[in-house]
GROMACS .gro file of C-alpha atoms in nm:
model
  439
    1MET     CA    1  -1.040   0.291  -1.804
    2LEU     CA    2  -1.229   0.115  -1.516
    3SER     CA    3  -1.170  -0.234  -1.637
    4LEU     CA    4  -0.801  -0.154  -1.688
    5CYS     CA    5  -0.754  -0.006  -1.352
    6GLY     CA    6  -0.980  -0.277  -1.185
    7LEU     CA    7  -0.724  -0.548  -1.352
    8GLY     CA    8  -0.422  -0.338  -1.223
    9TYR     CA    9  -0.558  -0.305  -0.869
   10TRP     CA   10  -0.643  -0.672  -0.871
   11VAL     CA   11  -0.283  -0.774  -0.978
   12GLN     CA   12  -0.142  -0.534  -0.727
   13GLY     CA   13  -0.325  -0.721  -0.452
   14PHE     CA   14  -0.228  -1.047  -0.604
   15ARG     CA   15   0.145  -0.966  -0.547
   16CYS     CA   16   0.108  -1.128  -0.205
   17PHE     CA   17   0.120  -1.449  -0.385
   18PRO     CA   18   0.491  -1.428  -0.506
   19TRP     CA   19   0.584  -1.231  -0.186
   20LEU     CA   20   0.446  -1.519   0.052
   21ALA     CA   21   0.680  -1.744  -0.144
   22LEU     CA   22   0.964  -1.516  -0.113
   23ASN     CA   23   0.913  -1.453   0.262
   24PHE     CA   24   0.904  -1.854   0.300
   25HIS     CA   25   1.213  -1.879   0.086
   26MET     CA   26   1.399  -1.629   0.296
   27ALA     CA   27   1.303  -1.756   0.640
   28HIS     CA   28   1.316  -2.130   0.559
   29ASN     CA   29   1.562  -2.186   0.261
   30LEU     CA   30   1.807  -1.898   0.341
   31ASN     CA   31   1.763  -1.904   0.716
   32PHE     CA   32   1.748  -1.525   0.748
   33ASN     CA   33   1.696  -1.399   1.084
   34PRO     CA   34   1.372  -1.189   1.175
   35SER     CA   35   1.569  -0.854   1.144
   36THR     CA   36   1.720  -0.938   0.806
   37LEU     CA   37   1.401  -1.070   0.673
   38GLN     CA   38   1.219  -0.735   0.797
   39LEU     CA   39   1.492  -0.533   0.650
   40VAL     CA   40   1.439  -0.685   0.302
   41GLN     CA   41   1.065  -0.625   0.321
   42ASN     CA   42   1.112  -0.258   0.422
   43SER     CA   43   1.413  -0.169   0.199
   44ALA     CA   44   1.227  -0.313  -0.100
   45ASN     CA   45   0.974  -0.005  -0.058
   46PHE     CA   46   1.254   0.254  -0.124
   47PRO     CA   47   1.150   0.304  -0.484
   48MET     CA   48   0.779   0.401  -0.363
   49VAL     CA   49   0.916   0.711  -0.189
   50ALA     CA   50   1.017   0.862  -0.522
   51LYS     CA   51   0.658   0.841  -0.646
   52PRO     CA   52   0.608   1.218  -0.680
   53LEU     CA   53   0.886   1.224  -0.946
   54TYR     CA   54   0.699   0.964  -1.151
   55GLY     CA   55   0.368   1.162  -1.093
   56ILE     CA   56   0.493   1.490  -1.197
   57LEU     CA   57   0.662   1.342  -1.509
   58SER     CA   58   0.337   1.157  -1.598
   59ASP     CA   59   0.137   1.485  -1.547
   60ALA     CA   60   0.383   1.693  -1.769
   61PHE     CA   61   0.480   1.450  -2.046
   62TYR     CA   62   0.271   1.227  -2.262
   63ILE     CA   63   0.438   0.927  -2.415
   64ALA     CA   64   0.341   0.867  -2.765
   65GLY     CA   65   0.018   1.054  -2.704
   66PRO     CA   66  -0.189   0.871  -2.438
   67HIS     CA   67  -0.164   1.028  -2.097
   68ARG     CA   68  -0.111   0.752  -1.836
   69ILE     CA   69  -0.133   0.405  -1.976
   70PRO     CA   70   0.214   0.383  -2.129
   71TYR     CA   71   0.356   0.442  -1.793
   72ILE     CA   72   0.152   0.144  -1.675
   73CYS     CA   73   0.296  -0.076  -1.947
   74ILE     CA   74   0.671   0.026  -1.939
   75GLY     CA   75   0.681   0.072  -1.557
   76GLY     CA   76   0.432  -0.185  -1.408
   77GLN     CA   77   0.452  -0.478  -1.639
   78PHE     CA   78   0.715  -0.493  -1.897
   79ILE     CA   79   1.068  -0.382  -1.811
   80PHE     CA   80   1.043  -0.409  -1.420
   81LEU     CA   81   0.811  -0.651  -1.298
   82ILE     CA   82   0.823  -0.917  -1.558
   83LEU     CA   83   1.213  -0.903  -1.579
   84SER     CA   84   1.263  -0.892  -1.201
   85TRP     CA   85   1.024  -1.174  -1.100
   86GLY     CA   86   1.114  -1.355  -1.421
   87GLN     CA   87   1.479  -1.332  -1.331
   88LEU     CA   88   1.404  -1.481  -0.989
   89ALA     CA   89   1.232  -1.769  -1.137
   90LEU     CA   90   1.453  -1.836  -1.427
   91ILE     CA   91   1.794  -1.769  -1.287
   92PRO     CA   92   1.847  -1.994  -0.959
   93VAL     CA   93   2.165  -1.809  -0.838
   94THR     CA   94   1.955  -1.483  -0.822
   95GLY     CA   95   1.751  -1.582  -0.521
   96GLN     CA   96   2.038  -1.728  -0.333
   97THR     CA   97   2.225  -1.423  -0.216
   98LEU     CA   98   2.110  -1.121  -0.043
   99PRO     CA   99   2.261  -0.856  -0.279
  100SER     CA  100   2.100  -1.011  -0.594
  101LEU     CA  101   1.770  -1.083  -0.437
  102MET     CA  102   1.752  -0.721  -0.312
  103ALA     CA  103   1.829  -0.593  -0.651
  104CYS     CA  104   1.542  -0.800  -0.792
  105VAL     CA  105   1.307  -0.680  -0.537
  106LEU     CA  106   1.398  -0.318  -0.580
  107LEU     CA  107   1.351  -0.337  -0.942
  108SER     CA  108   1.012  -0.497  -0.898
  109ASN     CA  109   0.888  -0.226  -0.667
  110PHE     CA  110   1.045   0.050  -0.891
  111GLY     CA  111   0.815  -0.061  -1.181
  112ALA     CA  112   0.515  -0.122  -0.943
  113SER     CA  113   0.541   0.241  -0.807
  114ILE     CA  114   0.534   0.373  -1.154
  115GLU     CA  115   0.215   0.163  -1.240
  116GLU     CA  116   0.036   0.253  -0.909
  117VAL     CA  117   0.086   0.620  -0.966
  118SER     CA  118  -0.078   0.607  -1.316
  119LYS     CA  119  -0.359   0.414  -1.184
  120ASP     CA  120  -0.431   0.641  -0.892
  121ALA     CA  121  -0.402   0.934  -1.125
  122LEU     CA  122  -0.653   0.759  -1.379
  123VAL     CA  123  -0.893   0.699  -1.095
  124THR     CA  124  -0.877   1.056  -0.961
  125GLU     CA  125  -0.920   1.207  -1.309
  126HIS     CA  126  -1.221   0.999  -1.376
  127GLY     CA  127  -1.382   1.068  -1.053
  128GLN     CA  128  -1.335   1.459  -1.099
  129LYS     CA  129  -1.437   1.430  -1.462
  130HIS     CA  130  -1.763   1.258  -1.395
  131ARG     CA  131  -1.823   1.401  -1.066
  132ILE     CA  132  -1.802   1.053  -0.891
  133LYS     CA  133  -1.687   1.071  -0.526
  134GLY     CA  134  -1.519   0.782  -0.345
  135LEU     CA  135  -1.390   0.567  -0.625
  136GLN     CA  136  -1.096   0.484  -0.423
  137SER     CA  137  -1.322   0.250  -0.217
  138TYR     CA  138  -1.344   0.037  -0.543
  139SER     CA  139  -0.978   0.048  -0.577
  140PHE     CA  140  -0.953  -0.098  -0.232
  141MET     CA  141  -1.216  -0.365  -0.320
  142ALA     CA  142  -1.009  -0.463  -0.631
  143LEU     CA  143  -0.700  -0.483  -0.404
  144ALA     CA  144  -0.877  -0.697  -0.145
  145VAL     CA  145  -1.001  -0.928  -0.397
  146GLY     CA  146  -0.654  -0.990  -0.548
  147GLY     CA  147  -0.520  -1.026  -0.193
  148ILE     CA  148  -0.767  -1.296  -0.106
  149LEU     CA  149  -0.700  -1.501  -0.416
  150GLY     CA  150  -0.320  -1.438  -0.379
  151ASN     CA  151  -0.287  -1.533  -0.027
  152PHE     CA  152  -0.520  -1.839  -0.066
  153LEU     CA  153  -0.332  -1.968  -0.375
  154GLY     CA  154   0.006  -1.893  -0.211
  155GLY     CA  155  -0.075  -2.077   0.100
  156TYR     CA  156  -0.196  -2.382  -0.082
  157PHE     CA  157   0.085  -2.402  -0.348
  158SER     CA  158   0.348  -2.333  -0.107
  159HIS     CA  159   0.382  -2.712  -0.026
  160LYS     CA  160   0.311  -2.818  -0.392
  161LEU     CA  161   0.545  -2.583  -0.591
  162GLN     CA  162   0.905  -2.434  -0.551
  163PRO     CA  163   0.928  -2.070  -0.477
  164ARG     CA  164   1.065  -2.020  -0.831
  165THR     CA  165   0.770  -2.170  -0.990
  166MET     CA  166   0.528  -1.927  -0.808
  167PHE     CA  167   0.749  -1.654  -0.918
  168LEU     CA  168   0.712  -1.769  -1.266
  169ILE     CA  169   0.332  -1.796  -1.240
  170PHE     CA  170   0.325  -1.431  -1.139
  171SER     CA  171   0.539  -1.320  -1.423
  172ALA     CA  172   0.306  -1.499  -1.670
  173LEU     CA  173   0.017  -1.310  -1.516
  174LEU     CA  174   0.210  -0.979  -1.556
  175SER     CA  175   0.252  -1.065  -1.923
  176PHE     CA  176  -0.115  -1.123  -1.966
  177GLN     CA  177  -0.197  -0.779  -1.791
  178LEU     CA  178   0.082  -0.607  -2.028
  179ALA     CA  179  -0.114  -0.755  -2.346
  180ILE     CA  180  -0.446  -0.606  -2.204
  181SER     CA  181  -0.283  -0.272  -2.122
  182SER     CA  182  -0.102  -0.253  -2.467
  183SER     CA  183  -0.420  -0.323  -2.656
  184GLU     CA  184  -0.608  -0.056  -2.451
  185CYS     CA  185  -0.330   0.194  -2.544
  186LEU     CA  186  -0.336   0.124  -2.922
  187GLY     CA  187  -0.715   0.217  -2.912
  188LEU     CA  188  -0.659   0.567  -2.761
  189PRO     CA  189  -0.638   0.870  -2.963
  190HIS     CA  190  -0.281   1.039  -2.969
  191ARG     CA  191  -0.241   1.373  -2.804
  192GLN     CA  192   0.066   1.612  -2.754
  193THR     CA  193   0.192   1.716  -2.431
  194PRO     CA  194  -0.014   2.001  -2.307
  195THR     CA  195   0.065   2.372  -2.323
  196GLY     CA  196   0.323   2.325  -2.621
  197LYS     CA  197   0.610   2.429  -2.403
  198SER     CA  198   0.907   2.214  -2.290
  199VAL     CA  199   0.883   1.926  -2.042
  200THR     CA  200   1.096   2.135  -1.808
  201ASP     CA  201   0.841   2.402  -1.806
  202ASN     CA  202   0.543   2.171  -1.755
  203ILE     CA  203   0.736   1.993  -1.470
  204ARG     CA  204   0.803   2.332  -1.296
  205LYS     CA  205   0.446   2.419  -1.324
  206HIS     CA  206   0.312   2.096  -1.164
  207LEU     CA  207   0.571   2.102  -0.902
  208SER     CA  208   0.447   2.472  -0.813
  209GLY     CA  209   0.110   2.341  -0.816
  210LEU     CA  210   0.187   2.073  -0.572
  211MET     CA  211   0.352   2.283  -0.332
  212ILE     CA  212   0.050   2.516  -0.331
  213ALA     CA  213  -0.166   2.211  -0.251
  214ILE     CA  214  -0.003   2.060   0.019
  215SER     CA  215   0.065   2.398   0.206
  216GLU     CA  216  -0.324   2.427   0.264
  217ASP     CA  217  -0.424   2.343   0.626
  218THR     CA  218  -0.712   2.135   0.491
  219ILE     CA  219  -0.473   1.917   0.317
  220SER     CA  220  -0.162   1.938   0.542
  221LYS     CA  221  -0.335   1.870   0.884
  222PRO     CA  222  -0.501   1.528   0.793
  223LEU     CA  223  -0.191   1.429   0.595
  224THR     CA  224   0.040   1.491   0.873
  225TRP     CA  225  -0.197   1.303   1.120
  226ILE     CA  226  -0.204   0.971   0.907
  227LEU     CA  227   0.175   0.999   0.835
  228THR     CA  228   0.263   1.029   1.220
  229SER     CA  229   0.007   0.762   1.325
  230ILE     CA  230   0.174   0.517   1.074
  231ALA     CA  231   0.542   0.617   1.133
  232MET     CA  232   0.552   0.611   1.511
  233VAL     CA  233   0.416   0.248   1.549
  234PRO     CA  234   0.735   0.008   1.516
  235ILE     CA  235   0.653  -0.281   1.285
  236LEU     CA  236   0.732  -0.623   1.401
  237SER     CA  237   0.599  -0.829   1.120
  238GLY     CA  238   0.928  -1.012   1.042
  239SER     CA  239   0.968  -1.104   1.394
  240THR     CA  240   0.613  -1.224   1.431
  241PHE     CA  241   0.634  -1.431   1.092
  242CYS     CA  242   0.965  -1.596   1.214
  243TYR     CA  243   0.807  -1.677   1.558
  244GLN     CA  244   0.498  -1.835   1.392
  245ILE     CA  245   0.696  -2.064   1.151
  246GLN     CA  246   1.005  -2.138   1.379
  247SER     CA  247   0.866  -2.145   1.726
  248LEU     CA  248   0.507  -2.249   1.667
  249ASN     CA  249   0.572  -2.446   1.359
  250LEU     CA  250   0.277  -2.321   1.179
  251ASP     CA  251   0.213  -2.436   0.831
  252LEU     CA  252   0.262  -2.180   0.565
  253SER     CA  253  -0.087  -2.252   0.450
  254VAL     CA  254  -0.237  -2.137   0.781
  255ILE     CA  255  -0.065  -1.797   0.748
  256GLY     CA  256  -0.174  -1.761   0.397
  257MET     CA  257  -0.537  -1.833   0.508
  258SER     CA  258  -0.502  -1.588   0.797
  259LYS     CA  259  -0.424  -1.331   0.540
  260VAL     CA  260  -0.720  -1.443   0.328
  261ILE     CA  261  -0.937  -1.388   0.613
  262GLY     CA  262  -0.783  -1.047   0.681
  263GLN     CA  263  -0.838  -0.935   0.323
  264LEU     CA  264  -1.202  -1.079   0.343
  265MET     CA  265  -1.217  -0.841   0.629
  266LEU     CA  266  -1.075  -0.550   0.450
  267LEU     CA  267  -1.327  -0.618   0.160
  268SER     CA  268  -1.618  -0.622   0.399
  269LEU     CA  269  -1.501  -0.307   0.575
  270THR     CA  270  -1.458  -0.126   0.247
  271LEU     CA  271  -1.815  -0.222   0.135
  272ILE     CA  272  -1.961  -0.091   0.470
  273TYR     CA  273  -1.770   0.225   0.438
  274ASP     CA  274  -1.888   0.286   0.088
  275ASN     CA  275  -2.247   0.220   0.172
  276HIS     CA  276  -2.284   0.350   0.537
  277TRP     CA  277  -1.980   0.483   0.711
  278LYS     CA  278  -1.922   0.782   0.466
  279GLN     CA  279  -2.182   0.971   0.661
  280ILE     CA  280  -1.988   0.926   1.004
  281PRO     CA  281  -1.798   1.238   1.097
  282MET     CA  282  -1.422   1.160   0.974
  283ARG     CA  283  -1.275   1.247   1.318
  284LYS     CA  284  -1.503   0.988   1.502
  285LEU     CA  285  -1.467   0.711   1.222
  286VAL     CA  286  -1.075   0.744   1.216
  287GLY     CA  287  -1.035   0.774   1.599
  288GLY     CA  288  -1.254   0.454   1.634
  289ILE     CA  289  -1.064   0.272   1.388
  290GLN     CA  290  -0.721   0.388   1.537
  291PHE     CA  291  -0.848   0.272   1.896
  292VAL     CA  292  -0.954  -0.078   1.758
  293TYR     CA  293  -0.615  -0.098   1.570
  294ALA     CA  294  -0.415  -0.044   1.882
  295PHE     CA  295  -0.601  -0.303   2.070
  296SER     CA  296  -0.568  -0.554   1.782
  297LEU     CA  297  -0.190  -0.534   1.798
  298LEU     CA  298  -0.237  -0.722   2.151
  299LEU     CA  299  -0.375  -1.022   1.979
  300ASP     CA  300  -0.018  -1.127   1.882
  301LEU     CA  301   0.072  -1.098   2.239
  302ILE     CA  302  -0.190  -1.348   2.323
  303LEU     CA  303  -0.049  -1.582   2.077
  304VAL     CA  304   0.316  -1.536   2.212
  305ARG     CA  305   0.215  -1.570   2.573
  306GLN     CA  306  -0.002  -1.885   2.468
  307ILE     CA  307  -0.303  -1.750   2.644
  308ASN     CA  308  -0.512  -1.887   2.373
  309ALA     CA  309  -0.402  -2.235   2.460
  310GLY     CA  310  -0.512  -2.168   2.809
  311ILE     CA  311  -0.874  -2.132   2.694
  312HIS     CA  312  -0.845  -2.423   2.463
  313ILE     CA  313  -0.793  -2.249   2.128
  314SER     CA  314  -0.528  -2.405   1.896
  315ASN     CA  315  -0.255  -2.183   1.762
  316GLU     CA  316  -0.376  -2.264   1.404
  317VAL     CA  317  -0.737  -2.140   1.488
  318PHE     CA  318  -0.618  -1.834   1.657
  319THR     CA  319  -0.384  -1.749   1.375
  320LEU     CA  320  -0.645  -1.785   1.114
  321CYS     CA  321  -0.905  -1.562   1.298
  322PHE     CA  322  -0.705  -1.297   1.463
  323SER     CA  323  -0.348  -1.276   1.300
  324GLY     CA  324  -0.441  -1.058   1.012
  325LEU     CA  325  -0.674  -0.818   1.198
  326ALA     CA  326  -0.396  -0.550   1.272
  327GLU     CA  327  -0.270  -0.545   0.921
  328THR     CA  328  -0.625  -0.510   0.782
  329LEU     CA  329  -0.721  -0.205   1.018
  330ALA     CA  330  -0.396  -0.057   0.910
  331GLN     CA  331  -0.481  -0.085   0.544
  332PHE     CA  332  -0.838   0.027   0.586
  333LYS     CA  333  -0.751   0.337   0.790
  334ILE     CA  334  -0.592   0.504   0.499
  335LEU     CA  335  -0.922   0.480   0.292
  336PRO     CA  336  -1.102   0.768   0.432
  337PHE     CA  337  -0.790   1.006   0.407
  338MET     CA  338  -0.752   0.879   0.022
  339VAL     CA  339  -1.123   0.985  -0.037
  340LEU     CA  340  -1.083   1.308   0.143
  341LEU     CA  341  -0.736   1.412  -0.028
  342ALA     CA  342  -0.864   1.296  -0.373
  343THR     CA  343  -1.173   1.529  -0.333
  344LEU     CA  344  -0.915   1.820  -0.262
  345CYS     CA  345  -0.665   1.715  -0.544
  346PRO     CA  346  -0.582   1.994  -0.794
  347GLN     CA  347  -0.736   1.949  -1.125
  348GLY     CA  348  -0.459   1.862  -1.374
  349CYS     CA  349  -0.218   1.759  -1.105
  350GLU     CA  350  -0.370   1.424  -1.031
  351GLY     CA  351  -0.049   1.232  -1.086
  352SER     CA  352   0.184   1.451  -0.891
  353PHE     CA  353  -0.054   1.495  -0.604
  354THR     CA  354  -0.187   1.147  -0.550
  355SER     CA  355   0.178   1.029  -0.584
  356PHE     CA  356   0.295   1.278  -0.338
  357VAL     CA  357   0.039   1.139  -0.092
  358ALA     CA  358   0.121   0.767  -0.166
  359SER     CA  359   0.495   0.820  -0.128
  360THR     CA  360   0.446   0.994   0.197
  361VAL     CA  361   0.245   0.713   0.334
  362CYS     CA  362   0.493   0.470   0.198
  363LEU     CA  363   0.788   0.672   0.354
  364SER     CA  364   0.584   0.677   0.700
  365SER     CA  365   0.551   0.301   0.675
  366LEU     CA  366   0.930   0.272   0.607
  367VAL     CA  367   0.994   0.463   0.913
  368GLY     CA  368   0.769   0.235   1.105
  369GLY     CA  369   0.934  -0.075   0.956
  370PHE     CA  370   1.293   0.024   1.036
  371TRP     CA  371   1.185   0.163   1.367
  372GLY     CA  372   1.059  -0.221   1.426
  373VAL     CA  373   1.391  -0.355   1.304
  374ARG     CA  374   1.577  -0.113   1.552
  375LEU     CA  375   1.334  -0.206   1.836
  376ALA     CA  376   1.395  -0.584   1.769
  377ALA     CA  377   1.784  -0.541   1.771
  378LEU     CA  378   1.749  -0.344   2.093
  379LEU     CA  379   1.536  -0.608   2.257
  380GLY     CA  380   1.741  -0.891   2.132
  381ILE     CA  381   1.465  -1.050   1.935
  382LYS     CA  382   1.634  -1.292   1.697
  383GLY     CA  383   1.596  -1.655   1.543
  384GLY     CA  384   1.534  -1.895   1.809
  385ASP     CA  385   1.505  -1.621   2.103
  386TYR     CA  386   1.166  -1.450   2.120
  387THR     CA  387   1.154  -1.394   2.487
  388SER     CA  388   1.141  -1.020   2.456
  389LEU     CA  389   0.881  -1.020   2.173
  390PRO     CA  390   0.604  -0.940   2.407
  391VAL     CA  391   0.779  -0.626   2.512
  392GLY     CA  392   0.803  -0.519   2.179
  393LEU     CA  393   0.433  -0.588   2.123
  394LEU     CA  394   0.351  -0.380   2.413
  395ILE     CA  395   0.541  -0.099   2.290
  396GLN     CA  396   0.349  -0.132   1.955
  397PHE     CA  397   0.029  -0.094   2.152
  398VAL     CA  398   0.129   0.216   2.340
  399ALA     CA  399   0.263   0.381   2.027
  400ALA     CA  400  -0.056   0.315   1.829
  401LEU     CA  401  -0.260   0.472   2.095
  402LEU     CA  402  -0.066   0.807   2.106
  403PRO     CA  403  -0.203   0.967   1.793
  404LEU     CA  404  -0.539   0.995   1.949
  405GLY     CA  405  -0.386   1.274   2.150
  406TRP     CA  406  -0.392   1.503   1.842
  407ILE     CA  407  -0.709   1.359   1.670
  408HIS     CA  408  -0.846   1.716   1.667
  409GLN     CA  409  -0.617   1.796   1.358
  410LEU     CA  410  -0.875   1.604   1.149
  411PRO     CA  411  -1.169   1.761   0.998
  412MET     CA  412  -1.517   1.653   1.129
  413SER     CA  413  -1.632   1.566   0.781
  414CYS     CA  414  -1.537   1.585   0.418
  415PRO     CA  415  -1.581   1.929   0.249
  416ALA     CA  416  -1.946   1.985   0.174
  417GLU     CA  417  -1.808   2.198  -0.116
  418LYS     CA  418  -1.490   2.077  -0.282
  419GLU     CA  419  -1.176   2.282  -0.205
  420MET     CA  420  -0.963   2.261  -0.509
  421LYS     CA  421  -0.701   2.416  -0.720
  422LYS     CA  422  -0.725   2.414  -1.075
  423CYS     CA  423  -0.435   2.371  -1.291
  424ILE     CA  424  -0.486   2.618  -1.593
  425ASP     CA  425  -0.261   2.747  -1.856
  426GLU     CA  426   0.076   2.901  -1.770
  427THR     CA  427  -0.051   3.268  -1.833
  428GLN     CA  428  -0.281   3.237  -1.543
  429GLY     CA  429  -0.102   3.004  -1.318
  430PHE     CA  430  -0.320   2.837  -1.045
  431GLU     CA  431  -0.654   2.940  -0.978
  432ARG     CA  432  -0.795   2.849  -0.627
  433VAL     CA  433  -1.174   2.789  -0.550
  434VAL     CA  434  -1.197   2.744  -0.182
  435GLY     CA  435  -1.489   2.577  -0.028
  436SER     CA  436  -1.549   2.516   0.340
  437VAL     CA  437  -1.426   2.248   0.560
  438ARG     CA  438  -1.574   2.215   0.914
  439ILE     CA  439  -1.261   2.158   1.142
   0.00000   0.00000   0.00000
C-alpha cells in the first residue's frame, strides 16, 4: 500500500510536467490573455469539488472486492488521465481550440480527483490501523519529489520537445502506473461490500456519519479557518506568468527551475515539520506560516517594480530564488490541518471525510482563483498592459494578512487523545469517543 500510494503521490506531483507545457502552449502558441489562461487553470479544478461523492461511493461500494485500488486504476490512470492527455498528444486539433482543450483538461482532473480520494483514504486507513500519526507528511514528500523532477524536466525539455510530445510522455508514465496498480489489485483478496445491504443504504449511512463529523467544533473551526484563509486571497498566477514570459522575456526553463526550487523548499519544510515542528503549538505555527506567506506575496511586486534590478539582481536570478516561495508556503500551510483532521477522521468513513476536506480546500482555491480573474479584469490587467499589476499584488498582501484576525479559531495543539467517530454497523449507528482538544 505504501509503495502504491508513494508512486501515486509522486505521479501526482509530476503532473506539473505536462501542465508547464500546457501553460506555455496557451500563452505562447494560442496567445491567450492572462485572464483566459487563469480561467482555464481554475476551471479545470471543478471536478475536484465533487470529491465527497467519490469518497462516499468508495466507502460504501467495493469494486470486484478490493476496497480502494480499483478506483485508482479506473479513475486515475485508465479512462481519464491516459485518454485525456493522450488525446491532446495524438490528436493535434484537440489542443488548438478552447472548448476541446477545456474538455480534455476537465476529463483529466475528473480522473485525478477519483485517484486522489482513494489514495488519501488508503493513507488515513493505514495510519489509523497501525496507529501511525502524521503519514500525510510522507504524502507531501512524495508530491514534492515528483514536483521537483516534473518542473526540472518540464523546463529543460520545453525548448527541445513540442508540447504534444510532453503530453505523450506523461501518458506513457500513467500507463506504467496503471500496470503497477493493476498487478497490486490482482493480488488482493476479494471482499464484499460491507453490511450486506444495498449501496444506497451504505451511502446514506456514510453521509450521515460525515455530517456528524464536520458538525463538531474541533473539526469545523480549523476547517473554516483554512478555507477562508485560502478563498479570500485573489490568485494572480496567470497574470504573473504572462508578465514573466511576455514583458520580462524570461525563458520557460527559468520559470521551471524556480518551481523546482519551490518544491525543494516544500520538501525541506515537510521534513522539518515531521521531525521538529509537530511539537510547536498549532496556532503559533500556522500563524507564523500565514504571516510569512503574506509577505512572500510582495516578492512579485519587487520583480514587477524592478527593484531587484536596482540592487543588481537580474530578473532570472530573482525569479529562480524567490518566485516559487509564496506558492510553496500556500501548499505547506495545508499540511498541519491535514494531519489534525486525519487524526479526527471517523473510522470507516476515511474516503468520504478526507475527500470532503480535499474538495472544500479545492473549492476555496477556486474561489481565490476566480476572485483573482475578476480582480485582474477590474484593474485592466491584460496581455501587454501590466501597469496595474502592482496594485493587484498589494491587494493580495492585505487579503493574506486578514485571516490572522481570527487565528484564535485554531486549537493550540493536536488532540492529546484522539477524538473520533467510529462507523459501526447499522444497528448501532455512529458511536462517538470524545477526547480533549485544548482550544
